[in-house]
Amino acid sequence: MVLSEYTYLFVIGTFFAFLDVYNNGANDVANAWATSVSSRSISYRWAMILGTVMEMLGAITVGARTADTIKNGIIPNTVFQNNPGVQMLAFTCALAGASCWVMWCTRHSAHVSSTYSLISAVAGVGVAVAGARNVQWGWNNGKGMGAIFAGLGMAPVIAAGFGATIFMLIKLVVHVRKNPVRWAIYTSPAFFLIAGTICTLSIVYKGSPNLKLGARSPSFIVGVVMGTGAGLALLSALFFVPYVYAKVIIKDPSVRWYHVIQGPLLFRRPAPTGTEVAVVPNYAVVQHDDDDVSSLGSSNDDEFRNEKNPATIEAAPVGTGEVSQFTHKELQAQATERLHVKLRKKRGIFGWAMRTLHENPQGPGSIYELHNIRILFKRIPAMLVVGALYGVNYDIHAAQTGIAGTPEGKRMASVYSHATKYSNEVEHSYSFVQVLTACTASFAHGANDIGNAAGPWAAIYSAWSTGSPTSSKAPVPIWQLAVLSAVLSIGLITYGYNIMKVMGNKITYHSPSRGCSMEMGAAITVLVFSQYSLPVSTSMCITGATVGVGLTNGTFKAVNWQRVSLLVISWIATIPIAGTLAGVIMGIVLNAPHFA
């Protein structure tokens, strides 16, 4: 029996469930892919494409078909007294509190854990419904608030240790050798073996609840994990090593990606004449060209000079020690405008939309003036296009390196100066390993975390559609997983750039060999915590691993501790703020005066 009198509550709950998952994509998933994008192992557009495919594939194919309605056992199901309406209200308020907090953090480029936010919001709702005594504040077999606090403190530190250990292994085996290029190529199957094993474990224990692989015998698990890793290492030895050998050692510019199928035949490829440099991507974090928008001193764009600042005095480049003649806010505005000048020159619908907004600014007076209403009708279609495609065209790397002449730009230049730079030929081998780890992490996230996010919405839907209270486990139809994974992907595509621009290179210097170490370190940490049923945030793990790898440069100056401190503050603030928001909303609605 459908609770038709509470249909409005179901609609509101659905809205906040979508908002929560949208934020998950814009915050958690964007942060997970930031490492690969920051290392230049993959472009932002390809990160969005692969992220969308892997998240949806993980959620739909092997995602959980049941979800915890009471996140991590924070409050008992009995507090709702078998009242489906109150239960719907509770989960709606929890989703509202969690989604509003994560949205605010995403808007201000502070990455937080959507899962932690939702757990805290449920705890706040529990306090409003049944009092603080009914909330599990202790350890509670790894499911209480005490375990959450413990995970927040331990996970980043442990991930830092794993990430640093893996990178030191790469450093000793490859980077410090006399001929690091050959060592990088010939040892790559070993690192594919490590990455394949870790990725398979991630899918088995964290990302495949529907396949129930975790319930199989230990010998079966070992066979699957080691067999997958060994198989991947064998394939890399047969196809990847010859391909990179031809591209990097022989330096044959005619080698294309599809030549990888030739395998060992590539060893017989004759060396070209007159080629001294291998044709591989430039993995340097800071790159300057005529269209560079990260440094004010490197652009000769007459449109910006004439239209926006005809009397511009160029700011001093980062690291020269000269004093900038602009304020911090002015430099930021100028850098943003330089990017917009570049975007307005693009062809297609996005370029049209940017030009339309630029050529039709709001006129004098208020928005309701007749001439402004006419302008608004011109701007609305362009605003919709820009909102959907701005992230696709955003310059992530320019934003990560800091704006020249600002304190942030100088800070990042100092951080980068303390990091050892390795050749592009060496880094090229690890870019493939990093994409593999990123795709696997995204697949596991879609299979596992989508199910977690679907819990409250599944509870609301079940209570509304059946008219009875939902148990501690609620069935999650596949259509709900598909819809939520699609919304999550939209969040990554349209707003993920706002988190990605402050992650990665904003913490320390990135490169493919460093990036794959960070991602594998974070994956191992998640696996360890999963085995002990402790709540852990993938975002916190990747951040900890990033700091750990940064410290392998041998100095604390290679890490941007200001950014790290802000992230830790946002993590800690998540628990009381999300819980208070949800609890206050629940308390007001539940106890509001009403006619008898």
Coordinates of C-alpha atoms in Angstrom, one line a residue:
M1 CA 0.0 0.0 0.0
V2 CA 1.5 3.3 -1.1
L3 CA 1.6 6.0 1.5
S4 CA 0.1 8.6 -0.8
E5 CA -0.2 11.2 2.0
Y6 CA 3.6 11.1 2.2
T7 CA 4.3 11.4 -1.5
Y8 CA 5.6 14.9 -1.0
L9 CA 8.1 13.5 1.5
F10 CA 9.3 10.9 -1.0
V11 CA 9.8 13.6 -3.6
I12 CA 11.8 15.8 -1.3
G13 CA 13.8 12.8 -0.1
T14 CA 14.5 11.8 -3.7
F15 CA 15.8 15.3 -4.5
F16 CA 18.2 15.3 -1.6
A17 CA 19.3 11.7 -2.4
F18 CA 20.2 12.9 -5.9
L19 CA 21.9 16.0 -4.5
D20 CA 24.0 13.7 -2.2
V21 CA 25.1 11.4 -5.0
Y22 CA 25.8 14.4 -7.3
N23 CA 28.1 15.8 -4.6
N24 CA 29.7 12.4 -4.2
G25 CA 30.6 12.5 -7.9
A26 CA 31.8 16.1 -7.7
N27 CA 33.8 15.6 -4.5
D28 CA 34.8 12.0 -3.8
V29 CA 35.1 10.7 -7.3
A30 CA 36.8 13.9 -8.6
N31 CA 39.3 13.6 -5.7
A32 CA 40.0 10.0 -6.6
W33 CA 40.8 10.9 -10.3
A34 CA 42.7 14.1 -9.3
T35 CA 45.9 12.1 -8.9
S36 CA 45.9 10.7 -12.4
V37 CA 45.0 14.1 -13.9
S38 CA 47.5 15.9 -11.8
S39 CA 50.2 13.5 -13.0
R40 CA 49.2 14.1 -16.6
S41 CA 48.8 10.3 -17.0
I42 CA 45.3 11.0 -18.4
S43 CA 43.5 14.1 -19.5
Y44 CA 40.6 15.5 -17.6
R45 CA 38.2 14.6 -20.4
W46 CA 39.3 11.0 -20.5
A47 CA 39.1 10.9 -16.7
M48 CA 35.5 11.9 -16.9
I49 CA 34.8 9.3 -19.6
L50 CA 36.5 6.5 -17.8
G51 CA 35.2 7.6 -14.5
T52 CA 31.6 7.5 -15.8
V53 CA 32.0 4.1 -17.5
M54 CA 33.7 2.4 -14.5
E55 CA 31.4 3.9 -11.9
M56 CA 28.2 2.8 -13.8
L57 CA 29.7 -0.5 -14.7
G58 CA 30.6 -1.3 -11.1
A59 CA 27.3 -0.1 -9.7
I60 CA 25.1 -2.0 -12.3
T61 CA 27.0 -5.2 -12.8
V62 CA 28.4 -6.1 -9.3
G63 CA 26.9 -3.4 -7.0
A64 CA 25.2 -4.3 -3.8
R65 CA 21.6 -5.3 -4.1
T66 CA 21.0 -4.6 -0.5
A67 CA 22.1 -1.5 1.5
D68 CA 22.3 -0.5 5.1
T69 CA 19.4 1.7 5.9
I70 CA 21.0 2.7 9.2
K71 CA 24.5 3.7 8.2
N72 CA 27.1 1.6 10.1
G73 CA 24.7 0.8 13.0
I74 CA 24.9 4.3 14.4
I75 CA 21.3 4.1 15.7
P76 CA 19.0 1.1 16.2
N77 CA 16.1 0.6 13.9
T78 CA 13.7 0.5 16.9
V79 CA 14.0 4.2 17.5
F80 CA 11.4 4.8 14.7
Q81 CA 8.7 2.7 16.7
N82 CA 7.5 1.0 13.5
N83 CA 6.3 4.3 12.0
P84 CA 7.1 4.4 8.3
G85 CA 6.4 8.2 8.1
V86 CA 8.9 9.1 10.8
Q87 CA 11.4 6.8 9.1
M88 CA 10.9 8.5 5.8
L89 CA 11.3 11.9 7.5
A90 CA 14.5 10.8 9.3
F91 CA 16.3 9.7 6.2
T92 CA 15.1 12.7 4.3
C93 CA 16.6 15.0 6.9
A94 CA 19.8 13.0 7.0
L95 CA 20.2 13.3 3.3
A96 CA 19.4 17.0 3.5
G97 CA 22.0 17.7 6.2
A98 CA 24.7 15.6 4.5
S99 CA 24.1 16.9 1.0
C100 CA 24.0 20.6 2.0
W101 CA 27.3 20.3 3.9
V102 CA 29.1 18.5 1.1
M103 CA 27.7 20.9 -1.5
W104 CA 29.0 23.9 0.5
C105 CA 32.4 22.2 0.8
T106 CA 32.5 21.4 -2.9
R107 CA 31.6 25.0 -3.7
H108 CA 34.6 26.2 -1.6
S109 CA 36.9 23.5 -3.0
A110 CA 37.2 21.6 0.2
H111 CA 37.1 17.8 -0.3
V112 CA 35.3 15.8 2.4
S113 CA 33.9 12.3 2.6
S114 CA 30.3 11.9 1.5
T115 CA 30.0 8.7 3.5
Y116 CA 31.3 10.3 6.7
S117 CA 28.8 13.2 6.1
L118 CA 25.9 10.8 5.8
I119 CA 27.0 8.7 8.9
S120 CA 27.2 11.9 10.9
A121 CA 23.8 13.1 9.6
V122 CA 22.2 9.8 10.6
A123 CA 23.7 10.2 14.1
G124 CA 22.3 13.7 14.4
V125 CA 18.8 12.4 13.3
G126 CA 19.1 9.7 15.9
V127 CA 19.7 12.3 18.6
A128 CA 16.7 14.3 17.5
V129 CA 14.4 11.2 17.4
A130 CA 15.5 9.2 20.5
G131 CA 18.1 11.2 22.3
A132 CA 21.9 10.9 22.5
R133 CA 21.7 7.8 24.7
N134 CA 20.5 5.7 21.7
V135 CA 23.4 6.7 19.5
Q136 CA 26.4 4.3 19.4
W137 CA 29.1 6.7 20.5
G138 CA 31.6 3.9 21.3
W139 CA 33.4 1.4 19.2
N140 CA 30.4 -1.0 18.6
N141 CA 32.5 -3.6 16.8
G142 CA 33.9 -1.0 14.4
K143 CA 30.5 0.5 13.5
G144 CA 30.1 3.2 16.1
M145 CA 31.2 6.9 16.1
G146 CA 34.4 6.0 18.0
A147 CA 35.5 3.8 15.1
I148 CA 34.7 6.6 12.7
F149 CA 37.0 9.0 14.7
A150 CA 39.7 6.3 14.8
G151 CA 39.5 5.8 11.1
L152 CA 39.8 9.5 10.4
G153 CA 43.0 9.6 12.4
M154 CA 44.6 6.3 11.4
A155 CA 43.7 5.9 7.7
P156 CA 45.7 8.9 6.3
V157 CA 48.8 8.0 8.3
I158 CA 48.7 4.4 7.3
A159 CA 48.1 5.3 3.6
A160 CA 51.1 7.7 3.8
G161 CA 53.3 4.8 4.9
F162 CA 52.1 2.5 2.2
G163 CA 52.4 5.2 -0.5
A164 CA 55.9 6.2 0.6
T165 CA 57.0 2.5 0.7
I166 CA 55.8 1.8 -2.8
F167 CA 57.4 4.9 -4.3
M168 CA 60.7 4.3 -2.5
L169 CA 60.7 0.8 -4.1
I170 CA 60.3 2.5 -7.5
K171 CA 62.9 5.0 -6.6
L172 CA 65.5 2.4 -5.6
V173 CA 64.7 0.0 -8.5
V174 CA 64.5 2.6 -11.2
H175 CA 65.1 6.3 -10.5
V176 CA 68.5 6.1 -8.9
R177 CA 70.0 3.7 -11.5
K178 CA 72.5 4.8 -14.1
N179 CA 70.1 3.8 -16.9
P180 CA 66.7 4.4 -15.4
V181 CA 64.8 4.2 -18.7
R182 CA 65.7 0.6 -19.4
W183 CA 65.1 -0.3 -15.7
A184 CA 61.7 1.3 -15.9
I185 CA 60.8 -0.7 -19.0
Y186 CA 62.1 -4.1 -18.0
T187 CA 60.8 -3.9 -14.4
S188 CA 57.3 -2.7 -15.5
P189 CA 55.8 -6.3 -15.5
A190 CA 56.6 -6.5 -11.8
F191 CA 54.7 -3.3 -11.0
F192 CA 51.8 -4.5 -13.2
L193 CA 51.9 -7.6 -11.0
I194 CA 51.7 -5.5 -7.9
A195 CA 49.0 -3.2 -9.3
G196 CA 47.0 -6.1 -10.7
T197 CA 47.0 -8.0 -7.4
I198 CA 46.0 -4.9 -5.4
C199 CA 43.2 -4.0 -7.9
T200 CA 41.8 -7.6 -7.9
L201 CA 41.8 -7.6 -4.1
S202 CA 39.9 -4.2 -4.2
I203 CA 37.2 -5.7 -6.4
V204 CA 37.0 -9.0 -4.3
Y205 CA 36.8 -7.4 -0.9
K206 CA 35.4 -3.9 -1.5
G207 CA 33.8 -3.7 -4.8
S208 CA 31.9 -7.0 -5.6
P209 CA 29.3 -7.7 -2.9
N210 CA 26.9 -9.1 -5.4
L211 CA 29.4 -11.6 -6.7
K212 CA 30.0 -12.8 -3.1
L213 CA 33.7 -13.5 -3.9
G214 CA 34.6 -12.5 -0.4
A215 CA 32.7 -15.5 0.9
R216 CA 34.8 -18.0 -1.1
S217 CA 37.5 -20.2 0.4
P218 CA 41.0 -18.6 1.1
S219 CA 42.6 -20.8 -1.5
F220 CA 40.1 -19.7 -4.2
I221 CA 40.7 -16.0 -3.3
V222 CA 44.5 -16.5 -3.5
G223 CA 44.2 -18.3 -6.8
V224 CA 42.0 -15.6 -8.3
V225 CA 44.1 -12.7 -7.0
M226 CA 47.5 -14.1 -7.9
G227 CA 46.3 -15.5 -11.2
T228 CA 44.9 -12.1 -12.3
G229 CA 48.1 -10.4 -11.2
A230 CA 50.4 -12.9 -12.9
G231 CA 48.3 -12.9 -16.0
L232 CA 48.5 -9.1 -16.2
A233 CA 52.3 -9.2 -15.7
L234 CA 52.6 -11.8 -18.5
L235 CA 50.5 -9.7 -20.9
S236 CA 52.6 -6.6 -20.1
A237 CA 55.8 -8.6 -20.7
L238 CA 54.5 -9.8 -24.1
F239 CA 52.9 -6.6 -25.4
F240 CA 53.6 -3.6 -23.2
V241 CA 57.4 -4.0 -22.8
P242 CA 58.0 -4.3 -26.6
Y243 CA 55.7 -1.3 -27.3
V244 CA 57.5 1.0 -24.8
Y245 CA 60.9 -0.3 -26.0
A246 CA 60.1 0.7 -29.5
K247 CA 58.7 4.0 -28.5
V248 CA 61.4 5.0 -25.8
I249 CA 64.5 3.0 -26.5
I250 CA 64.5 2.9 -30.3
K251 CA 62.7 6.3 -30.3
D252 CA 60.6 5.4 -33.3
P253 CA 58.0 8.2 -33.8
S254 CA 55.9 6.2 -36.1
V255 CA 54.8 3.7 -33.3
R256 CA 51.2 4.1 -32.5
W257 CA 49.1 2.7 -29.7
Y258 CA 47.5 0.0 -31.9
H259 CA 51.0 -1.4 -32.7
V260 CA 50.9 -2.9 -29.2
I261 CA 49.3 -6.0 -30.7
Q262 CA 52.5 -6.8 -32.6
G263 CA 54.1 -7.8 -29.3
P264 CA 57.7 -9.2 -29.5
L265 CA 57.8 -8.3 -33.2
L266 CA 58.4 -4.7 -32.1
F267 CA 61.8 -5.7 -30.9
R268 CA 62.9 -6.3 -34.5
R269 CA 61.7 -2.8 -35.6
P270 CA 64.6 -1.0 -37.2
A271 CA 65.8 2.2 -35.4
P272 CA 65.0 5.4 -37.3
T273 CA 67.7 7.8 -38.3
G274 CA 67.9 11.4 -37.0
T275 CA 65.7 10.8 -34.0
E276 CA 67.3 11.9 -30.8
V277 CA 64.3 12.3 -28.5
A278 CA 61.5 9.8 -27.8
V279 CA 58.0 11.1 -28.7
V280 CA 56.3 10.8 -25.3
P281 CA 54.0 13.2 -23.4
N282 CA 55.6 16.0 -21.3
Y283 CA 54.7 15.1 -17.7
A284 CA 56.2 18.2 -16.1
V285 CA 53.7 19.9 -13.8
V286 CA 54.6 23.4 -14.9
Q287 CA 54.5 23.9 -18.7
H288 CA 54.7 27.3 -20.5
D289 CA 53.4 28.1 -24.0
D290 CA 51.8 30.9 -25.8
D291 CA 48.4 30.0 -24.5
D292 CA 49.5 29.5 -20.9
V293 CA 46.9 30.9 -18.5
S294 CA 48.7 30.1 -15.2
S295 CA 51.2 32.9 -15.5
L296 CA 50.3 36.5 -16.3
G297 CA 53.7 37.2 -17.7
S298 CA 53.5 34.5 -20.4
S299 CA 50.4 35.6 -22.4
N300 CA 50.4 38.1 -25.3
D301 CA 46.6 38.1 -25.6
D302 CA 45.6 41.5 -27.1
E303 CA 41.9 40.9 -26.5
F304 CA 42.5 40.8 -22.7
R305 CA 44.7 43.8 -22.7
N306 CA 42.4 46.0 -24.8
E307 CA 39.0 45.0 -23.4
K308 CA 39.7 44.3 -19.8
N309 CA 42.8 46.1 -18.7
P310 CA 44.4 48.5 -21.2
A311 CA 46.9 49.8 -18.6
T312 CA 48.0 46.4 -17.5
I313 CA 51.4 46.2 -15.8
E314 CA 52.6 42.6 -16.0
A315 CA 53.0 40.8 -12.7
A316 CA 56.4 39.4 -11.8
P317 CA 56.8 35.7 -12.7
V318 CA 56.9 33.2 -9.8
G319 CA 60.2 32.8 -8.1
T320 CA 61.8 36.1 -9.3
G321 CA 61.4 37.8 -5.9
E322 CA 59.9 41.0 -7.5
V323 CA 56.9 42.6 -5.9
S324 CA 53.6 42.3 -7.8
Q325 CA 51.8 45.6 -8.5
F326 CA 48.3 43.9 -8.2
T327 CA 46.4 42.7 -5.2
H328 CA 45.7 39.0 -4.8
K329 CA 42.1 39.4 -5.8
E330 CA 43.0 41.3 -9.0
L331 CA 45.6 38.7 -10.0
Q332 CA 43.0 36.0 -9.6
A333 CA 40.4 37.9 -11.6
Q334 CA 42.9 38.6 -14.4
A335 CA 44.0 34.9 -14.6
T336 CA 40.3 33.8 -14.8
E337 CA 39.7 36.4 -17.5
R338 CA 42.6 35.1 -19.5
L339 CA 41.2 31.6 -19.4
H340 CA 37.8 32.9 -20.5
V341 CA 39.4 34.8 -23.4
K342 CA 40.9 31.5 -24.5
L343 CA 37.5 29.7 -24.1
R344 CA 35.6 32.3 -26.1
K345 CA 37.8 31.5 -29.1
K346 CA 36.7 27.9 -29.1
R347 CA 34.5 26.6 -31.9
G348 CA 31.2 24.8 -31.3
I349 CA 28.4 25.4 -28.9
F350 CA 30.6 26.0 -25.9
G351 CA 32.5 28.8 -27.6
W352 CA 29.2 30.3 -28.7
A353 CA 27.8 30.2 -25.2
M354 CA 30.9 31.9 -23.7
R355 CA 30.8 34.6 -26.3
T356 CA 27.1 35.1 -25.8
L357 CA 27.6 35.6 -22.0
H358 CA 30.5 38.0 -22.7
E359 CA 28.7 40.1 -25.2
N360 CA 25.4 40.3 -23.3
P361 CA 26.2 41.4 -19.8
Q362 CA 23.4 42.6 -17.5
G363 CA 22.6 46.3 -18.1
P364 CA 22.1 49.1 -15.6
G365 CA 19.4 48.7 -13.0
S366 CA 17.8 45.7 -11.4
I367 CA 17.1 42.4 -13.1
Y368 CA 13.4 43.2 -13.5
E369 CA 14.1 46.1 -15.8
L370 CA 12.7 45.4 -19.3
H371 CA 16.1 45.6 -21.1
N372 CA 17.6 43.2 -18.5
I373 CA 14.7 40.8 -19.0
R374 CA 15.4 40.8 -22.7
I375 CA 19.1 40.1 -22.1
L376 CA 18.2 37.4 -19.6
F377 CA 16.4 35.4 -22.3
K378 CA 19.5 35.5 -24.4
R379 CA 21.7 34.5 -21.5
I380 CA 19.7 31.5 -20.1
P381 CA 20.5 29.1 -23.0
A382 CA 24.1 30.1 -22.9
M383 CA 24.2 29.7 -19.1
L384 CA 22.9 26.1 -19.4
V385 CA 25.5 25.2 -21.9
V386 CA 28.3 26.7 -19.9
G387 CA 27.1 25.0 -16.8
A388 CA 27.2 21.6 -18.5
L389 CA 30.5 22.0 -20.4
Y390 CA 32.6 24.5 -18.4
G391 CA 34.3 21.7 -16.4
V392 CA 35.2 19.8 -19.6
N393 CA 37.1 22.9 -20.9
Y394 CA 38.6 24.0 -17.5
D395 CA 42.4 24.2 -17.3
I396 CA 43.0 21.9 -14.3
H397 CA 46.8 22.1 -14.4
A398 CA 47.0 25.9 -14.6
A399 CA 44.7 26.1 -11.6
Q400 CA 46.8 23.6 -9.7
T401 CA 50.1 25.3 -10.1
G402 CA 48.9 28.6 -8.6
I403 CA 48.5 32.0 -10.1
A404 CA 51.8 33.9 -10.7
G405 CA 52.4 36.8 -8.4
T406 CA 50.1 35.5 -5.6
P407 CA 51.2 34.0 -2.3
E408 CA 49.7 30.7 -3.4
G409 CA 51.8 30.8 -6.6
K410 CA 55.0 31.5 -4.7
R411 CA 54.1 28.7 -2.2
M412 CA 53.6 26.1 -5.0
A413 CA 56.8 27.2 -6.7
S414 CA 58.7 26.6 -3.4
V415 CA 57.0 23.1 -3.0
Y416 CA 57.9 22.1 -6.6
S417 CA 61.5 23.3 -6.2
H418 CA 62.1 20.7 -3.5
A419 CA 60.8 17.8 -5.6
T420 CA 63.2 15.8 -7.8
K421 CA 62.1 15.7 -11.4
Y422 CA 62.5 12.5 -13.5
S423 CA 62.7 12.2 -17.2
N424 CA 59.5 11.8 -19.3
E425 CA 60.8 8.5 -20.8
V426 CA 60.9 7.0 -17.3
E427 CA 57.6 8.4 -16.2
H428 CA 55.9 7.2 -19.3
S429 CA 56.0 3.6 -18.2
Y430 CA 54.1 4.3 -15.0
S431 CA 51.4 6.3 -16.6
F432 CA 49.7 3.1 -17.8
V433 CA 49.9 1.5 -14.4
Q434 CA 48.3 4.6 -12.9
V435 CA 45.4 4.6 -15.3
L436 CA 44.8 0.9 -14.4
T437 CA 44.7 1.6 -10.7
A438 CA 42.5 4.6 -11.1
C439 CA 40.0 2.7 -13.2
T440 CA 39.9 -0.2 -10.7
A441 CA 39.4 2.2 -7.8
S442 CA 36.5 3.9 -9.7
F443 CA 34.9 0.5 -10.4
A444 CA 35.1 -0.5 -6.8
H445 CA 33.7 2.8 -5.7
G446 CA 30.8 2.4 -8.0
A447 CA 30.1 -1.1 -6.8
N448 CA 30.4 -0.3 -3.1
D449 CA 29.8 3.4 -2.4
I450 CA 26.8 3.7 -4.6
G451 CA 25.2 1.0 -2.6
N452 CA 26.0 3.0 0.6
A453 CA 24.5 6.2 -0.9
A454 CA 21.5 4.2 -2.1
G455 CA 20.7 3.0 1.5
P456 CA 18.7 6.0 2.7
W457 CA 16.9 6.5 -0.6
A458 CA 16.1 2.8 -0.8
A459 CA 14.6 3.0 2.8
I460 CA 12.5 6.0 1.8
Y461 CA 11.2 4.3 -1.3
S462 CA 10.5 1.0 0.4
A463 CA 8.6 2.7 3.3
W464 CA 6.6 4.9 0.9
S465 CA 5.8 2.1 -1.7
T466 CA 4.9 -0.6 0.9
G467 CA 3.5 1.4 3.7
S468 CA 5.5 -0.5 6.3
P469 CA 8.8 0.3 8.1
T470 CA 12.0 -0.7 6.4
S471 CA 14.3 -3.2 8.1
S472 CA 18.0 -2.7 8.8
K473 CA 18.6 -4.0 5.2
A474 CA 16.6 -2.6 2.3
P475 CA 16.5 -4.1 -1.3
V476 CA 18.0 -1.8 -3.9
P477 CA 16.5 -2.3 -7.4
I478 CA 18.9 -2.2 -10.2
W479 CA 17.1 0.8 -11.7
Q480 CA 18.0 2.8 -8.5
L481 CA 21.6 1.9 -8.9
A482 CA 21.6 2.9 -12.5
V483 CA 19.9 6.3 -11.8
L484 CA 22.2 7.1 -8.9
S485 CA 25.4 6.1 -10.9
A486 CA 24.2 8.4 -13.7
V487 CA 23.7 11.3 -11.3
L488 CA 27.1 10.6 -9.8
S489 CA 28.7 10.8 -13.2
I490 CA 26.9 14.1 -13.9
G491 CA 28.4 15.5 -10.7
L492 CA 31.9 14.5 -11.8
I493 CA 31.5 15.9 -15.3
T494 CA 29.9 19.2 -14.5
Y495 CA 31.4 20.2 -11.1
G496 CA 34.3 17.8 -10.4
Y497 CA 36.8 20.4 -11.7
N498 CA 36.2 22.6 -8.6
I499 CA 37.7 19.9 -6.3
M500 CA 40.2 18.6 -8.8
K501 CA 41.8 22.1 -9.2
V502 CA 42.9 22.2 -5.6
M503 CA 43.9 18.6 -5.2
G504 CA 47.0 16.7 -6.5
N505 CA 49.6 19.3 -7.3
K506 CA 48.3 21.7 -4.7
I507 CA 49.6 19.3 -2.0
T508 CA 52.9 18.1 -3.6
Y509 CA 54.6 17.6 -6.9
H510 CA 53.0 14.9 -9.0
S511 CA 54.3 12.6 -11.7
P512 CA 53.1 9.2 -13.0
S513 CA 55.5 7.1 -10.8
R514 CA 54.5 9.1 -7.8
G515 CA 50.8 9.0 -8.7
C516 CA 50.6 5.2 -9.1
S517 CA 52.3 4.8 -5.8
M518 CA 49.7 7.1 -4.2
E519 CA 46.8 5.2 -5.6
M520 CA 48.2 1.8 -4.8
G521 CA 49.0 3.0 -1.2
A522 CA 45.4 4.2 -0.8
A523 CA 44.0 1.0 -2.2
I524 CA 46.0 -1.1 0.2
T525 CA 44.8 1.0 3.1
V526 CA 41.2 0.6 2.2
L527 CA 41.7 -3.1 1.9
V528 CA 43.2 -3.3 5.4
F529 CA 40.4 -1.3 7.0
S530 CA 37.8 -3.3 5.1
Q531 CA 39.1 -6.6 6.5
Y532 CA 38.5 -5.2 10.0
S533 CA 35.1 -3.7 9.1
L534 CA 36.3 -0.2 10.0
P535 CA 34.7 2.8 8.2
V536 CA 37.3 4.5 6.0
S537 CA 37.2 7.2 3.3
T538 CA 39.0 6.7 0.1
S539 CA 39.4 10.5 -0.2
M540 CA 41.3 10.6 3.1
C541 CA 43.4 7.6 2.1
I542 CA 44.5 9.1 -1.2
T543 CA 45.3 12.4 0.5
G544 CA 47.4 10.6 3.1
A545 CA 49.3 8.7 0.4
T546 CA 49.9 11.9 -1.4
V547 CA 51.6 13.4 1.6
G548 CA 53.6 10.3 2.2
V549 CA 55.0 10.3 -1.3
G550 CA 55.7 14.0 -1.1
L551 CA 57.8 13.4 2.0
T552 CA 60.0 10.9 0.2
N553 CA 61.6 13.9 -1.4
G554 CA 63.5 14.2 1.9
T555 CA 62.1 17.4 3.2
F556 CA 58.9 18.7 4.8
K557 CA 59.1 21.7 2.3
A558 CA 58.0 19.4 -0.5
V559 CA 54.5 19.3 0.9
N560 CA 52.0 22.2 1.0
W561 CA 51.1 21.9 4.7
Q562 CA 48.6 24.8 4.5
R563 CA 46.5 22.9 2.1
V564 CA 46.8 19.7 4.2
S565 CA 45.8 21.6 7.3
L566 CA 42.7 22.9 5.6
L567 CA 41.7 19.4 4.5
V568 CA 42.1 18.0 8.0
I569 CA 40.0 20.8 9.4
S570 CA 37.2 20.1 6.8
W571 CA 37.3 16.3 7.7
I572 CA 37.0 17.0 11.4
A573 CA 34.3 19.7 10.9
T574 CA 32.2 17.3 8.8
I575 CA 31.1 15.2 11.8
P576 CA 29.6 17.9 14.0
I577 CA 28.3 20.1 11.2
A578 CA 26.6 17.5 9.1
G579 CA 25.2 15.9 12.3
T580 CA 23.9 19.2 13.7
L581 CA 22.3 20.2 10.4
A582 CA 20.4 17.0 10.0
G583 CA 19.5 16.8 13.7
V584 CA 18.2 20.4 13.8
I585 CA 16.1 19.9 10.7
M586 CA 14.7 16.6 12.1
G587 CA 14.0 18.2 15.5
I588 CA 12.2 21.2 14.1
V589 CA 10.0 19.2 11.7
L590 CA 9.2 16.4 14.1
N591 CA 8.3 18.7 17.0
A592 CA 6.7 21.5 15.0
P593 CA 3.4 22.9 16.4
H594 CA 0.4 21.6 14.4
F595 CA -3.4 21.4 14.6
A596 CA -4.8 18.3 16.3

